[in-house]
Amino acid sequence: MTILARIPKAELPRERLLRQGSDALSLTELLAICLGSGERGFSVILLAEELLARFGTLSNLFDVSVQA
């Protein structure tokens, strides 16, 4: 079971964004919404966390080339 499958639908990042606005979400959750989906067995939340851990900031992530 992925992380998102354990979260009640009303508390999913996209639903909270619509209901409460972007200030209510973490950077990880906002990035997850932008990414859209993860892979089988690896949720988009985990992918967003891993990307932020690896690159530190969104600015650094945006500067990465496709080859990286």
PDB file of C-alpha atoms in Angstrom:
ATOM      1  CA  MET A   1       0.000   0.000   0.000  1.00  0.00           C
ATOM      2  CA  THR A   2       1.412   3.396  -0.954  1.00  0.00           C
ATOM      3  CA  ILE A   3       1.447   6.483   1.226  1.00  0.00           C
ATOM      4  CA  LEU A   4      -1.380   8.117  -0.706  1.00  0.00           C
ATOM      5  CA  ALA A   5      -3.609   5.055  -0.360  1.00  0.00           C
ATOM      6  CA  ARG A   6      -3.482   5.460   3.431  1.00  0.00           C
ATOM      7  CA  ILE A   7      -4.531   9.137   3.391  1.00  0.00           C
ATOM      8  CA  PRO A   8      -8.264   9.928   3.544  1.00  0.00           C
ATOM      9  CA  LYS A   9      -9.400  11.392   0.212  1.00  0.00           C
ATOM     10  CA  ALA A  10     -10.268  14.776   1.749  1.00  0.00           C
ATOM     11  CA  GLU A  11      -6.704  15.063   3.076  1.00  0.00           C
ATOM     12  CA  LEU A  12      -4.885  14.320  -0.187  1.00  0.00           C
ATOM     13  CA  PRO A  13      -2.600  17.156  -1.298  1.00  0.00           C
ATOM     14  CA  ARG A  14      -4.612  18.130  -4.390  1.00  0.00           C
ATOM     15  CA  GLU A  15      -7.882  18.246  -2.456  1.00  0.00           C
ATOM     16  CA  ARG A  16      -6.276  20.277   0.359  1.00  0.00           C
ATOM     17  CA  LEU A  17      -4.804  22.669  -2.221  1.00  0.00           C
ATOM     18  CA  LEU A  18      -8.260  23.284  -3.664  1.00  0.00           C
ATOM     19  CA  ARG A  19      -9.870  23.645  -0.262  1.00  0.00           C
ATOM     20  CA  GLN A  20      -7.187  25.482   1.756  1.00  0.00           C
ATOM     21  CA  GLY A  21      -4.777  27.007  -0.748  1.00  0.00           C
ATOM     22  CA  SER A  22      -1.069  26.511  -1.333  1.00  0.00           C
ATOM     23  CA  ASP A  23       0.024  27.928   2.032  1.00  0.00           C
ATOM     24  CA  ALA A  24      -1.518  24.877   3.752  1.00  0.00           C
ATOM     25  CA  LEU A  25       0.766  22.438   1.903  1.00  0.00           C
ATOM     26  CA  SER A  26       4.406  21.531   2.355  1.00  0.00           C
ATOM     27  CA  LEU A  27       6.936  21.967  -0.418  1.00  0.00           C
ATOM     28  CA  THR A  28       6.951  18.187  -0.808  1.00  0.00           C
ATOM     29  CA  GLU A  29       3.184  18.118  -1.307  1.00  0.00           C
ATOM     30  CA  LEU A  30       3.275  20.981  -3.832  1.00  0.00           C
ATOM     31  CA  LEU A  31       6.043  19.265  -5.808  1.00  0.00           C
ATOM     32  CA  ALA A  32       4.077  15.995  -5.697  1.00  0.00           C
ATOM     33  CA  ILE A  33       1.073  17.759  -7.234  1.00  0.00           C
ATOM     34  CA  CYS A  34       3.291  19.146 -10.013  1.00  0.00           C
ATOM     35  CA  LEU A  35       4.817  15.725 -10.676  1.00  0.00           C
ATOM     36  CA  GLY A  36       1.380  14.121 -10.861  1.00  0.00           C
ATOM     37  CA  SER A  37       2.246  10.484 -10.191  1.00  0.00           C
ATOM     38  CA  GLY A  38       4.978   8.189  -9.015  1.00  0.00           C
ATOM     39  CA  GLU A  39       5.601   4.596 -10.010  1.00  0.00           C
ATOM     40  CA  ARG A  40       4.109   1.305  -8.921  1.00  0.00           C
ATOM     41  CA  GLY A  41       5.069   0.845  -5.278  1.00  0.00           C
ATOM     42  CA  PHE A  42       6.715   4.291  -5.096  1.00  0.00           C
ATOM     43  CA  SER A  43       4.258   7.103  -4.453  1.00  0.00           C
ATOM     44  CA  VAL A  44       4.571  10.579  -5.860  1.00  0.00           C
ATOM     45  CA  ILE A  45       5.033  11.848  -2.285  1.00  0.00           C
ATOM     46  CA  LEU A  46       8.093   9.621  -1.848  1.00  0.00           C
ATOM     47  CA  LEU A  47       9.406  10.742  -5.240  1.00  0.00           C
ATOM     48  CA  ALA A  48       9.008  14.406  -4.265  1.00  0.00           C
ATOM     49  CA  GLU A  49      10.742  13.775  -0.918  1.00  0.00           C
ATOM     50  CA  GLU A  50      13.621  12.013  -2.643  1.00  0.00           C
ATOM     51  CA  LEU A  51      14.073  14.766  -5.225  1.00  0.00           C
ATOM     52  CA  LEU A  52      14.127  17.474  -2.561  1.00  0.00           C
ATOM     53  CA  ALA A  53      16.550  15.450  -0.433  1.00  0.00           C
ATOM     54  CA  ARG A  54      18.850  14.925  -3.412  1.00  0.00           C
ATOM     55  CA  PHE A  55      18.804  18.470  -4.818  1.00  0.00           C
ATOM     56  CA  GLY A  56      18.052  20.508  -1.703  1.00  0.00           C
ATOM     57  CA  THR A  57      15.872  23.212  -3.250  1.00  0.00           C
ATOM     58  CA  LEU A  58      13.443  23.635  -6.106  1.00  0.00           C
ATOM     59  CA  SER A  59      15.892  26.028  -7.712  1.00  0.00           C
ATOM     60  CA  ASN A  60      18.583  23.338  -7.748  1.00  0.00           C
ATOM     61  CA  LEU A  61      16.085  20.784  -9.059  1.00  0.00           C
ATOM     62  CA  PHE A  62      15.024  23.094 -11.881  1.00  0.00           C
ATOM     63  CA  ASP A  63      18.657  23.612 -12.875  1.00  0.00           C
ATOM     64  CA  VAL A  64      19.308  19.880 -13.345  1.00  0.00           C
ATOM     65  CA  SER A  65      19.730  18.711 -16.906  1.00  0.00           C
ATOM     66  CA  VAL A  66      17.902  15.681 -18.308  1.00  0.00           C
ATOM     67  CA  GLN A  67      21.211  13.769 -18.342  1.00  0.00           C
ATOM     68  CA  ALA A  68      21.560  14.044 -14.537  1.00  0.00           C
TER      69      ALA A  68
END
